PDB file of C-alpha atoms in Angstrom:
ATOM      1  CA  UNK W   5     -10.411  -3.810 -16.963  1.00  0.00           C
ATOM      2  CA  UNK W   6      -7.646  -4.081 -19.279  1.00  0.00           C
ATOM      3  CA  UNK W   7      -3.977  -2.347 -17.234  1.00  0.00           C
ATOM      4  CA  UNK W   8      -4.424   0.628 -19.038  1.00  0.00           C
ATOM      5  CA  UNK W   9      -8.399   1.144 -17.803  1.00  0.00           C
ATOM      6  CA  UNK W  10      -7.170   0.593 -14.530  1.00  0.00           C
ATOM      7  CA  UNK W  11      -3.807   2.957 -14.511  1.00  0.00           C
ATOM      8  CA  UNK W  12      -6.559   6.169 -16.117  1.00  0.00           C
ATOM      9  CA  UNK W  13      -8.450   4.948 -13.285  1.00  0.00           C
ATOM     10  CA  UNK W  14      -6.045   6.337 -11.292  1.00  0.00           C
ATOM     11  CA  UNK W  15      -4.936   8.870 -12.626  1.00  0.00           C
ATOM     12  CA  UNK W  16      -9.192  10.679 -12.582  1.00  0.00           C
ATOM     13  CA  UNK W  17      -9.028   9.798  -9.422  1.00  0.00           C
ATOM     14  CA  UNK W  18      -5.803  11.732  -8.334  1.00  0.00           C
ATOM     15  CA  UNK W  19      -6.476  14.764 -10.626  1.00  0.00           C
ATOM     16  CA  UNK W  20     -10.979  14.991  -9.249  1.00  0.00           C
ATOM     17  CA  UNK W  21     -11.840  17.687  -6.983  1.00  0.00           C
ATOM     18  CA  UNK W  22     -11.399  21.243  -6.516  1.00  0.00           C
ATOM     19  CA  UNK W  23      -7.971  22.510  -6.395  1.00  0.00           C
ATOM     20  CA  UNK W  24      -6.596  18.516  -5.878  1.00  0.00           C
ATOM     21  CA  UNK W  25      -7.980  18.832  -2.193  1.00  0.00           C
ATOM     22  CA  UNK W  26      -9.970  15.526  -2.519  1.00  0.00           C
ATOM     23  CA  UNK W  27      -7.888  12.804  -0.189  1.00  0.00           C
ATOM     24  CA  UNK W  28      -8.087   8.533  -0.666  1.00  0.00           C
ATOM     25  CA  UNK W  29      -7.992   6.488   3.085  1.00  0.00           C
ATOM     26  CA  UNK W  30      -6.375   3.320   1.122  1.00  0.00           C
ATOM     27  CA  UNK W  31      -6.638   0.544   3.149  1.00  0.00           C
ATOM     28  CA  UNK W  32      -3.369  -2.079   2.792  1.00  0.00           C
ATOM     29  CA  UNK W  33      -4.409  -5.571   1.498  1.00  0.00           C
ATOM     30  CA  UNK W  34      -1.820  -9.158   1.627  1.00  0.00           C
ATOM     31  CA  UNK W  35      -4.410 -11.158  -0.369  1.00  0.00           C
ATOM     32  CA  UNK W  36      -7.560 -12.137  -2.898  1.00  0.00           C
ATOM     33  CA  UNK W  37      -9.410 -12.433   0.408  1.00  0.00           C
ATOM     34  CA  UNK W  38      -8.078  -8.239   2.429  1.00  0.00           C
ATOM     35  CA  UNK W  39      -7.948  -6.958  -1.079  1.00  0.00           C
ATOM     36  CA  UNK W  40     -12.220  -7.809  -1.748  1.00  0.00           C
ATOM     37  CA  UNK W  41     -13.094  -6.459   1.685  1.00  0.00           C
ATOM     38  CA  UNK W  42     -11.774  -3.475   0.673  1.00  0.00           C
ATOM     39  CA  UNK W  43     -13.512  -3.370  -2.673  1.00  0.00           C
ATOM     40  CA  UNK W  44     -16.980  -4.621  -1.269  1.00  0.00           C
ATOM     41  CA  UNK W  45     -16.749  -1.811   1.237  1.00  0.00           C
ATOM     42  CA  UNK W  46     -16.377   1.025  -1.370  1.00  0.00           C
ATOM     43  CA  UNK W  47     -13.404   1.551  -1.240  1.00  0.00           C
ATOM     44  CA  UNK W  48     -12.061   2.960  -4.983  1.00  0.00           C
ATOM     45  CA  UNK W  49      -8.295   2.339  -4.316  1.00  0.00           C
ATOM     46  CA  UNK W  50      -6.221  -1.114  -2.954  1.00  0.00           C
ATOM     47  CA  UNK W  51      -3.032  -1.294  -1.404  1.00  0.00           C
ATOM     48  CA  UNK W  52      -0.270  -3.893  -1.495  1.00  0.00           C
ATOM     49  CA  UNK W  53       1.677  -3.539   1.969  1.00  0.00           C
ATOM     50  CA  UNK W  54       5.285  -5.030   1.633  1.00  0.00           C
ATOM     51  CA  UNK W  55       4.829  -4.305   6.229  1.00  0.00           C
ATOM     52  CA  UNK W  56       0.966  -6.758   5.534  1.00  0.00           C
ATOM     53  CA  UNK W  57       2.566  -9.033   3.494  1.00  0.00           C
ATOM     54  CA  UNK W  58       5.411 -10.431   5.593  1.00  0.00           C
ATOM     55  CA  UNK W  59       3.452 -10.303   8.947  1.00  0.00           C
ATOM     56  CA  UNK W  60      -0.397 -11.992   6.977  1.00  0.00           C
ATOM     57  CA  UNK W  61       1.677 -14.885   4.734  1.00  0.00           C
ATOM     58  CA  UNK W  62       4.854 -15.343   6.859  1.00  0.00           C
ATOM     59  CA  UNK W  63       4.167 -13.906  10.100  1.00  0.00           C
ATOM     60  CA  UNK W  64       7.547 -11.859   9.914  1.00  0.00           C
ATOM     61  CA  UNK W  65       7.754  -8.565  11.039  1.00  0.00           C
ATOM     62  CA  UNK W  66       8.861  -5.422   7.838  1.00  0.00           C
ATOM     63  CA  UNK W  67      11.478  -5.978   7.467  1.00  0.00           C
ATOM     64  CA  UNK W  68      12.978  -6.678   3.674  1.00  0.00           C
ATOM     65  CA  UNK W  69      12.492 -10.480   4.300  1.00  0.00           C
ATOM     66  CA  UNK W  70       9.957 -10.247   0.778  1.00  0.00           C
ATOM     67  CA  UNK W  71      11.339 -11.487  -2.396  1.00  0.00           C
ATOM     68  CA  UNK W  72      10.070  -9.492  -6.057  1.00  0.00           C
ATOM     69  CA  UNK W  73       8.458 -13.040  -7.676  1.00  0.00           C
ATOM     70  CA  UNK W  74       6.215 -13.944  -4.070  1.00  0.00           C
ATOM     71  CA  UNK W  75       5.220  -9.381  -4.909  1.00  0.00           C
ATOM     72  CA  UNK W  76       4.316 -10.178  -8.252  1.00  0.00           C
ATOM     73  CA  UNK W  77       2.560 -13.841  -7.567  1.00  0.00           C
ATOM     74  CA  UNK W  78       0.053 -11.354  -5.058  1.00  0.00           C
ATOM     75  CA  UNK W  79      -0.785  -8.806  -7.317  1.00  0.00           C
ATOM     76  CA  UNK W  80      -1.437 -11.870  -9.753  1.00  0.00           C
ATOM     77  CA  UNK W  81      -4.254 -12.874  -7.309  1.00  0.00           C
ATOM     78  CA  UNK W  82      -5.149  -9.590  -6.123  1.00  0.00           C
ATOM     79  CA  UNK W  83      -5.395  -8.362  -9.814  1.00  0.00           C
ATOM     80  CA  UNK W  84      -7.915 -11.318 -10.845  1.00  0.00           C
ATOM     81  CA  UNK W  85     -10.507 -10.918  -7.671  1.00  0.00           C
ATOM     82  CA  UNK W  86     -10.598  -6.794  -8.196  1.00  0.00           C
ATOM     83  CA  UNK W  87     -11.348  -4.488 -10.008  1.00  0.00           C
ATOM     84  CA  UNK W  88      -9.788  -1.412  -8.665  1.00  0.00           C
ATOM     85  CA  UNK W  89      -6.701   0.294  -9.267  1.00  0.00           C
ATOM     86  CA  UNK W  90      -3.790  -1.142  -7.326  1.00  0.00           C
ATOM     87  CA  UNK W  91      -0.795   0.972  -5.701  1.00  0.00           C
ATOM     88  CA  UNK W  92       1.526  -1.775  -4.659  1.00  0.00           C
ATOM     89  CA  UNK W  93       4.836  -1.831  -2.368  1.00  0.00           C
ATOM     90  CA  UNK W  94       7.994  -2.143  -3.806  1.00  0.00           C
ATOM     91  CA  UNK W  95      10.483  -1.360  -1.167  1.00  0.00           C
ATOM     92  CA  UNK W  96      13.900  -0.576  -2.169  1.00  0.00           C
ATOM     93  CA  UNK W  97      13.779  -2.361  -5.780  1.00  0.00           C
ATOM     94  CA  UNK W  98      14.958  -5.838  -4.294  1.00  0.00           C
ATOM     95  CA  UNK W  99      18.318  -4.998  -4.957  1.00  0.00           C
ATOM     96  CA  UNK W 100      19.738  -2.110  -7.294  1.00  0.00           C
ATOM     97  CA  UNK W 101      18.386  -0.244 -10.572  1.00  0.00           C
ATOM     98  CA  UNK W 102      18.067  -3.902 -13.271  1.00  0.00           C
ATOM     99  CA  UNK W 103      16.573  -5.926 -10.064  1.00  0.00           C
ATOM    100  CA  UNK W 104      14.193  -3.091  -9.581  1.00  0.00           C
ATOM    101  CA  UNK W 105      13.429  -2.980 -13.488  1.00  0.00           C
ATOM    102  CA  UNK W 106      12.582  -6.797 -13.852  1.00  0.00           C
ATOM    103  CA  UNK W 107      10.538  -6.358 -10.667  1.00  0.00           C
ATOM    104  CA  UNK W 108       8.561  -2.937 -11.144  1.00  0.00           C
ATOM    105  CA  UNK W 109       8.187  -5.293 -15.204  1.00  0.00           C
ATOM    106  CA  UNK W 110       6.826  -8.390 -13.140  1.00  0.00           C
ATOM    107  CA  UNK W 111       4.518  -6.209 -11.573  1.00  0.00           C
ATOM    108  CA  UNK W 112       3.272  -3.942 -14.871  1.00  0.00           C
ATOM    109  CA  UNK W 113       2.362  -7.799 -15.770  1.00  0.00           C
ATOM    110  CA  UNK W 114       0.458  -8.823 -13.629  1.00  0.00           C
ATOM    111  CA  UNK W 115      -1.311  -5.609 -12.917  1.00  0.00           C
ATOM    112  CA  UNK W 116       0.093  -3.381 -10.511  1.00  0.00           C
ATOM    113  CA  UNK W 117      -1.787  -0.047 -10.939  1.00  0.00           C
ATOM    114  CA  UNK W 118       1.002   2.264  -9.704  1.00  0.00           C
ATOM    115  CA  UNK W 119       4.430   1.689  -6.984  1.00  0.00           C
ATOM    116  CA  UNK W 120       6.170   2.753  -4.652  1.00  0.00           C
ATOM    117  CA  UNK W 121       9.715   3.234  -3.914  1.00  0.00           C
ATOM    118  CA  UNK W 122      11.504   4.470  -1.414  1.00  0.00           C
ATOM    119  CA  UNK W 123      15.324   5.655  -0.621  1.00  0.00           C
ATOM    120  CA  UNK W 124      16.312   3.265   2.252  1.00  0.00           C
ATOM    121  CA  UNK W 125      19.253   1.528   2.421  1.00  0.00           C
ATOM    122  CA  UNK W 126      19.895  -2.418   2.820  1.00  0.00           C
ATOM    123  CA  UNK W 127      17.777  -4.701   4.716  1.00  0.00           C
ATOM    124  CA  UNK W 128      15.309  -1.861   5.149  1.00  0.00           C
ATOM    125  CA  UNK W 129      12.569  -1.444   7.458  1.00  0.00           C
ATOM    126  CA  UNK W 130       8.858  -0.171   8.198  1.00  0.00           C
ATOM    127  CA  UNK W 131       8.565   3.599   7.541  1.00  0.00           C
ATOM    128  CA  UNK W 132       8.130   4.011  11.143  1.00  0.00           C
ATOM    129  CA  UNK W 133      10.746   1.696  13.227  1.00  0.00           C
ATOM    130  CA  UNK W 134      14.083   2.873  14.671  1.00  0.00           C
ATOM    131  CA  UNK W 135      17.372   2.165  12.931  1.00  0.00           C
ATOM    132  CA  UNK W 136      16.556   2.718   9.801  1.00  0.00           C
ATOM    133  CA  UNK W 137      18.806   4.144   6.828  1.00  0.00           C
ATOM    134  CA  UNK W 138      18.724   5.596   3.686  1.00  0.00           C
ATOM    135  CA  UNK W 139      21.110   5.198   0.112  1.00  0.00           C
ATOM    136  CA  UNK W 140      23.368   7.983  -1.410  1.00  0.00           C
ATOM    137  CA  UNK W 141      21.578  10.573  -3.053  1.00  0.00           C
ATOM    138  CA  UNK W 142      22.888   9.546  -6.868  1.00  0.00           C
ATOM    139  CA  UNK W 143      21.701   5.889  -5.475  1.00  0.00           C
ATOM    140  CA  UNK W 144      17.541   6.885  -5.260  1.00  0.00           C
ATOM    141  CA  UNK W 145      17.273   9.430  -8.125  1.00  0.00           C
ATOM    142  CA  UNK W 146      18.798   6.769  -9.694  1.00  0.00           C
ATOM    143  CA  UNK W 147      15.771   4.447  -8.561  1.00  0.00           C
ATOM    144  CA  UNK W 148      13.346   6.600  -9.876  1.00  0.00           C
ATOM    145  CA  UNK W 149      14.888   6.489 -13.243  1.00  0.00           C
ATOM    146  CA  UNK W 150      14.914   2.582 -13.586  1.00  0.00           C
ATOM    147  CA  UNK W 151      11.547   3.183 -12.127  1.00  0.00           C
ATOM    148  CA  UNK W 152      10.189   5.358 -15.372  1.00  0.00           C
ATOM    149  CA  UNK W 153      12.468   3.865 -17.796  1.00  0.00           C
ATOM    150  CA  UNK W 154      11.418   0.129 -16.237  1.00  0.00           C
ATOM    151  CA  UNK W 155       7.072   0.520 -16.662  1.00  0.00           C
ATOM    152  CA  UNK W 156       5.218   0.803 -19.801  1.00  0.00           C
ATOM    153  CA  UNK W 157       1.618   2.165 -18.209  1.00  0.00           C
ATOM    154  CA  UNK W 158       2.082   2.429 -14.458  1.00  0.00           C
ATOM    155  CA  UNK W 159       2.444   5.413 -11.869  1.00  0.00           C
ATOM    156  CA  UNK W 160       5.598   5.842  -9.891  1.00  0.00           C
ATOM    157  CA  UNK W 161       5.091   6.783  -6.453  1.00  0.00           C
ATOM    158  CA  UNK W 162       8.485   8.416  -4.762  1.00  0.00           C
ATOM    159  CA  UNK W 163       9.018   7.642  -1.230  1.00  0.00           C
ATOM    160  CA  UNK W 164      11.523   9.190   0.750  1.00  0.00           C
ATOM    161  CA  UNK W 165      12.807   7.265   4.648  1.00  0.00           C
ATOM    162  CA  UNK W 166      15.314  10.337   4.446  1.00  0.00           C
ATOM    163  CA  UNK W 167      12.843  12.932   7.708  1.00  0.00           C
ATOM    164  CA  UNK W 168      13.983  10.340  10.743  1.00  0.00           C
ATOM    165  CA  UNK W 169      17.643  10.214   9.919  1.00  0.00           C
ATOM    166  CA  UNK W 170      18.633  13.645   8.308  1.00  0.00           C
ATOM    167  CA  UNK W 171      15.477  15.517   9.561  1.00  0.00           C
ATOM    168  CA  UNK W 172      13.217  17.677   7.262  1.00  0.00           C
ATOM    169  CA  UNK W 173      15.210  19.560   5.541  1.00  0.00           C
ATOM    170  CA  UNK W 174      16.910  16.742   3.667  1.00  0.00           C
ATOM    171  CA  UNK W 175      13.936  14.825   2.846  1.00  0.00           C
ATOM    172  CA  UNK W 176      12.594  17.703   1.517  1.00  0.00           C
ATOM    173  CA  UNK W 177      15.714  18.376  -1.412  1.00  0.00           C
ATOM    174  CA  UNK W 178      15.582  14.421  -1.953  1.00  0.00           C
ATOM    175  CA  UNK W 179      11.973  14.442  -2.422  1.00  0.00           C
ATOM    176  CA  UNK W 180      12.612  17.491  -5.078  1.00  0.00           C
ATOM    177  CA  UNK W 181      15.170  15.247  -6.872  1.00  0.00           C
ATOM    178  CA  UNK W 182      13.202  12.631  -7.183  1.00  0.00           C
ATOM    179  CA  UNK W 183      10.690  14.708  -8.882  1.00  0.00           C
ATOM    180  CA  UNK W 184      12.205  16.233 -11.212  1.00  0.00           C
ATOM    181  CA  UNK W 185      13.669  12.789 -11.971  1.00  0.00           C
ATOM    182  CA  UNK W 186       9.652  12.673 -12.944  1.00  0.00           C
ATOM    183  CA  UNK W 187       7.968  10.745  -9.856  1.00  0.00           C
ATOM    184  CA  UNK W 188       4.204  10.856 -10.188  1.00  0.00           C
ATOM    185  CA  UNK W 189       3.855  10.633  -7.243  1.00  0.00           C
ATOM    186  CA  UNK W 190       6.099  11.975  -3.869  1.00  0.00           C
ATOM    187  CA  UNK W 191       5.646  10.399  -0.101  1.00  0.00           C
ATOM    188  CA  UNK W 192       8.342  12.177   2.425  1.00  0.00           C
ATOM    189  CA  UNK W 193       7.213   9.472   5.234  1.00  0.00           C
ATOM    190  CA  UNK W 194       7.437   9.755   8.962  1.00  0.00           C
ATOM    191  CA  UNK W 195       6.598  13.342   9.193  1.00  0.00           C
ATOM    192  CA  UNK W 196       6.852  13.845  13.283  1.00  0.00           C
ATOM    193  CA  UNK W 197       4.591  16.906  13.637  1.00  0.00           C
ATOM    194  CA  UNK W 198       2.346  19.161  12.244  1.00  0.00           C
ATOM    195  CA  UNK W 199       5.003  22.129  10.851  1.00  0.00           C
ATOM    196  CA  UNK W 200       6.049  19.028   9.078  1.00  0.00           C
ATOM    197  CA  UNK W 201       3.713  18.022   7.415  1.00  0.00           C
ATOM    198  CA  UNK W 202       2.262  21.176   6.473  1.00  0.00           C
ATOM    199  CA  UNK W 203       5.914  22.175   5.344  1.00  0.00           C
ATOM    200  CA  UNK W 204       5.593  19.426   3.096  1.00  0.00           C
ATOM    201  CA  UNK W 205       2.546  20.504   2.043  1.00  0.00           C
ATOM    202  CA  UNK W 206       3.130  24.151   1.813  1.00  0.00           C
ATOM    203  CA  UNK W 207       6.289  23.347  -0.677  1.00  0.00           C
ATOM    204  CA  UNK W 208       4.103  20.484  -3.113  1.00  0.00           C
ATOM    205  CA  UNK W 209       0.926  20.315  -3.019  1.00  0.00           C
ATOM    206  CA  UNK W 210      -0.407  22.487  -6.364  1.00  0.00           C
ATOM    207  CA  UNK W 211       2.627  20.353  -7.601  1.00  0.00           C
ATOM    208  CA  UNK W 212       2.077  16.090  -7.485  1.00  0.00           C
ATOM    209  CA  UNK W 213      -0.211  14.107  -6.003  1.00  0.00           C
ATOM    210  CA  UNK W 214       0.620  13.749  -2.059  1.00  0.00           C
ATOM    211  CA  UNK W 215       1.140  10.385   0.211  1.00  0.00           C
ATOM    212  CA  UNK W 216       1.637   9.954   3.743  1.00  0.00           C
ATOM    213  CA  UNK W 217       1.214   7.136   5.938  1.00  0.00           C
ATOM    214  CA  UNK W 218      -1.542   6.327   8.018  1.00  0.00           C
ATOM    215  CA  UNK W 219      -0.185   3.087  10.249  1.00  0.00           C
ATOM    216  CA  UNK W 220      -1.765   2.756  13.802  1.00  0.00           C
ATOM    217  CA  UNK W 221       0.394   3.398  16.056  1.00  0.00           C
ATOM    218  CA  UNK W 222       3.123   5.050  14.195  1.00  0.00           C
ATOM    219  CA  UNK W 223       5.162   8.989  15.086  1.00  0.00           C
ATOM    220  CA  UNK W 224       2.133  10.505  13.209  1.00  0.00           C
ATOM    221  CA  UNK W 225       0.694  13.692  14.242  1.00  0.00           C
ATOM    222  CA  UNK W 226      -2.641  13.074  12.704  1.00  0.00           C
ATOM    223  CA  UNK W 227      -4.397  10.717  12.369  1.00  0.00           C
ATOM    224  CA  UNK W 228      -7.591  11.984  10.498  1.00  0.00           C
ATOM    225  CA  UNK W 229      -7.323  12.277   6.538  1.00  0.00           C
ATOM    226  CA  UNK W 230      -9.660  15.276   7.451  1.00  0.00           C
ATOM    227  CA  UNK W 231      -6.544  17.492   8.467  1.00  0.00           C
ATOM    228  CA  UNK W 232      -4.425  16.060   5.485  1.00  0.00           C
ATOM    229  CA  UNK W 233      -7.440  16.642   3.099  1.00  0.00           C
ATOM    230  CA  UNK W 234      -7.253  20.652   4.650  1.00  0.00           C
ATOM    231  CA  UNK W 235      -3.440  20.359   4.265  1.00  0.00           C
ATOM    232  CA  UNK W 236      -3.883  19.564   0.288  1.00  0.00           C
ATOM    233  CA  UNK W 237      -2.523  15.541   0.436  1.00  0.00           C
ATOM    234  CA  UNK W 238      -3.922  12.957  -2.106  1.00  0.00           C
ATOM    235  CA  UNK W 239      -3.866   9.490  -0.412  1.00  0.00           C
ATOM    236  CA  UNK W 240      -3.819   8.273   3.108  1.00  0.00           C
ATOM    237  CA  UNK W 241      -2.662   4.639   3.145  1.00  0.00           C
ATOM    238  CA  UNK W 242      -3.744   2.908   6.096  1.00  0.00           C
ATOM    239  CA  UNK W 243      -1.364  -0.426   5.234  1.00  0.00           C
ATOM    240  CA  UNK W 244      -2.083  -2.974   8.339  1.00  0.00           C
ATOM    241  CA  UNK W 245      -6.160  -1.826   9.127  1.00  0.00           C
ATOM    242  CA  UNK W 246      -7.332  -4.568   8.520  1.00  0.00           C
ATOM    243  CA  UNK W 247      -4.214  -6.980  10.065  1.00  0.00           C
ATOM    244  CA  UNK W 248      -4.487  -4.706  13.336  1.00  0.00           C
ATOM    245  CA  UNK W 249      -8.094  -5.642  13.654  1.00  0.00           C
ATOM    246  CA  UNK W 250      -6.919  -9.657  13.342  1.00  0.00           C
ATOM    247  CA  UNK W 251      -4.429  -9.409  15.501  1.00  0.00           C
ATOM    248  CA  UNK W 252      -6.891  -7.597  18.097  1.00  0.00           C
ATOM    249  CA  UNK W 253      -9.615  -9.601  18.065  1.00  0.00           C
ATOM    250  CA  UNK W 254      -8.473 -13.028  16.869  1.00  0.00           C
ATOM    251  CA  UNK W 255      -6.772 -14.081  20.479  1.00  0.00           C
ATOM    252  CA  UNK W 256     -10.273 -13.384  22.232  1.00  0.00           C
ATOM    253  CA  UNK W 257     -12.381 -15.830  19.478  1.00  0.00           C
ATOM    254  CA  UNK W 258      -9.631 -19.036  20.189  1.00  0.00           C
ATOM    255  CA  UNK W 259      -9.556 -19.084  24.368  1.00  0.00           C
ATOM    256  CA  UNK W 260     -13.045 -18.311  23.531  1.00  0.00           C
ATOM    257  CA  UNK W 261     -13.016 -21.867  21.314  1.00  0.00           C
ATOM    258  CA  UNK W 262     -10.266 -23.053  24.008  1.00  0.00           C
ATOM    259  CA  UNK W 263     -12.581 -22.628  27.422  1.00  0.00           C
ATOM    260  CA  UNK W 264     -15.518 -23.286  25.468  1.00  0.00           C
ATOM    261  CA  UNK W 265     -15.327 -26.015  22.578  1.00  0.00           C
ATOM    262  CA  UNK W 266     -17.581 -24.040  20.726  1.00  0.00           C
ATOM    263  CA  UNK W 267     -17.739 -21.378  19.110  1.00  0.00           C
ATOM    264  CA  UNK W 268     -21.541 -21.210  19.456  1.00  0.00           C
ATOM    265  CA  UNK W 269     -21.119 -17.493  22.011  1.00  0.00           C
ATOM    266  CA  UNK W 270     -19.380 -16.368  19.393  1.00  0.00           C
ATOM    267  CA  UNK W 271     -22.409 -15.366  17.049  1.00  0.00           C
ATOM    268  CA  UNK W 272     -23.239 -11.629  15.821  1.00  0.00           C
ATOM    269  CA  UNK W 273     -18.960 -11.563  16.225  1.00  0.00           C
ATOM    270  CA  UNK W 274     -18.381 -14.021  13.075  1.00  0.00           C
ATOM    271  CA  UNK W 275     -19.857 -15.108   9.646  1.00  0.00           C
ATOM    272  CA  UNK W 276     -20.814 -18.104   9.160  1.00  0.00           C
ATOM    273  CA  UNK W 277     -20.070 -20.720   5.830  1.00  0.00           C
ATOM    274  CA  UNK W 278     -23.495 -18.675   4.188  1.00  0.00           C
ATOM    275  CA  UNK W 279     -22.274 -14.955   4.650  1.00  0.00           C
ATOM    276  CA  UNK W 280     -18.484 -16.145   3.605  1.00  0.00           C
ATOM    277  CA  UNK W 281     -20.156 -18.159   0.060  1.00  0.00           C
ATOM    278  CA  UNK W 282     -22.150 -14.686  -1.100  1.00  0.00           C
ATOM    279  CA  UNK W 283     -19.259 -12.534  -0.466  1.00  0.00           C
ATOM    280  CA  UNK W 284     -16.804 -14.849  -2.216  1.00  0.00           C
ATOM    281  CA  UNK W 285     -19.435 -15.884  -5.233  1.00  0.00           C
ATOM    282  CA  UNK W 286     -19.292 -18.947  -4.543  1.00  0.00           C
ATOM    283  CA  UNK W 287     -23.568 -18.867  -5.801  1.00  0.00           C
ATOM    284  CA  UNK W 288     -22.800 -16.616  -9.678  1.00  0.00           C
ATOM    285  CA  UNK W 289     -19.788 -19.906 -10.239  1.00  0.00           C
ATOM    286  CA  UNK W 290     -22.246 -22.018  -9.289  1.00  0.00           C
ATOM    287  CA  UNK W 291     -24.190 -20.609 -11.977  1.00  0.00           C
ATOM    288  CA  UNK W 292     -21.082 -20.026 -14.607  1.00  0.00           C
ATOM    289  CA  UNK W 293     -20.344 -23.523 -13.805  1.00  0.00           C
ATOM    290  CA  UNK W 294     -23.702 -24.781 -15.124  1.00  0.00           C
ATOM    291  CA  UNK W 295     -23.322 -22.990 -18.769  1.00  0.00           C
ATOM    292  CA  UNK W 296     -20.788 -25.388 -20.154  1.00  0.00           C
ATOM    293  CA  UNK W 297     -22.552 -28.931 -17.885  1.00  0.00           C
ATOM    294  CA  UNK W 298     -22.938 -31.152 -20.583  1.00  0.00           C
TER     295      UNK W 298
END
C-alpha cells in the first residue's frame, strides 16, 4: 500500500461508526515482530510507542533518550512488515520547530500514517510519570503549526501534558489552541477521574477525534475501552501491553532454564521454531526465492 492509502485507511477508520462512537484499541510496538503480532491479531491500527522503543531496544526508560533518526529507522522497519496504519510517537519534536519538521518528514517518508506531538519540556518523560514540565503555550502551538506545515499526507495528533501540571482547565485551553491551529486529533494526557474524562469528552466529542492513553499502572481512572467508547473517544492507546507481558513472563522462563538446563517443561508456554517460521512467512519467502533460481 502507498502512503496515501495508509492515511486514507486511517481516516476511514476514524470516520466509521454511528455518531463517531467507535473506539479503536491500538497496541504499542517497537519492531517488526511486535508490529506483525498486532496486525495478525486483527488490530486495524498499530502504535510505535517511544516508550516501548526506548525500553525494548535500549533497555532504558521513557525519558527522551531516543533520537529522531532511531525512530525513523524503526518506522521503516515496521512499515516494511505490516500494511495497517501506523501512529508514530514523535515526543516533543527532538529539539525545536525546525528539528521537528525534519523528523516528521523522515517519519512520513518511512511510512508513518500519523504522528503524535506533545507539549512537554525537555527532558521529556512518560506521561504517567511525575516531574513533567510543559513549554509555554505559544511554543507548543508553534510545534503543531510546524508539524502541519511539514506533513504532506499524514495526520497530526496534538497531545498536551498540562493537566498534571496546570490543571484540567489549562489542558483544555491548550487542546482548544491546538485544534484551532489545525490538529487532526486531540490527546489530553493523564485524566485522573471519570469527571475529568467526561469534561474532556463533553468539550471535544463531535468536533475532533479524541485519543486516550491506557497504560497498565498509569493514572487513568478506567481501563475499560467500552467506557471510553461510550464517552465518544476514538482511540485508546495501549503502548506497553506487549512490553509488560514480556517482562512479566521472561524471568520465569529464564529461571526455569537456569534451574533445569532445558526448556522442555516450558512446552505449551512458548512456541517452537517451526511456529516462528510460519508466523514470519518463511514458506512464502522460500517459494519466492525459487522463482529466481537459475
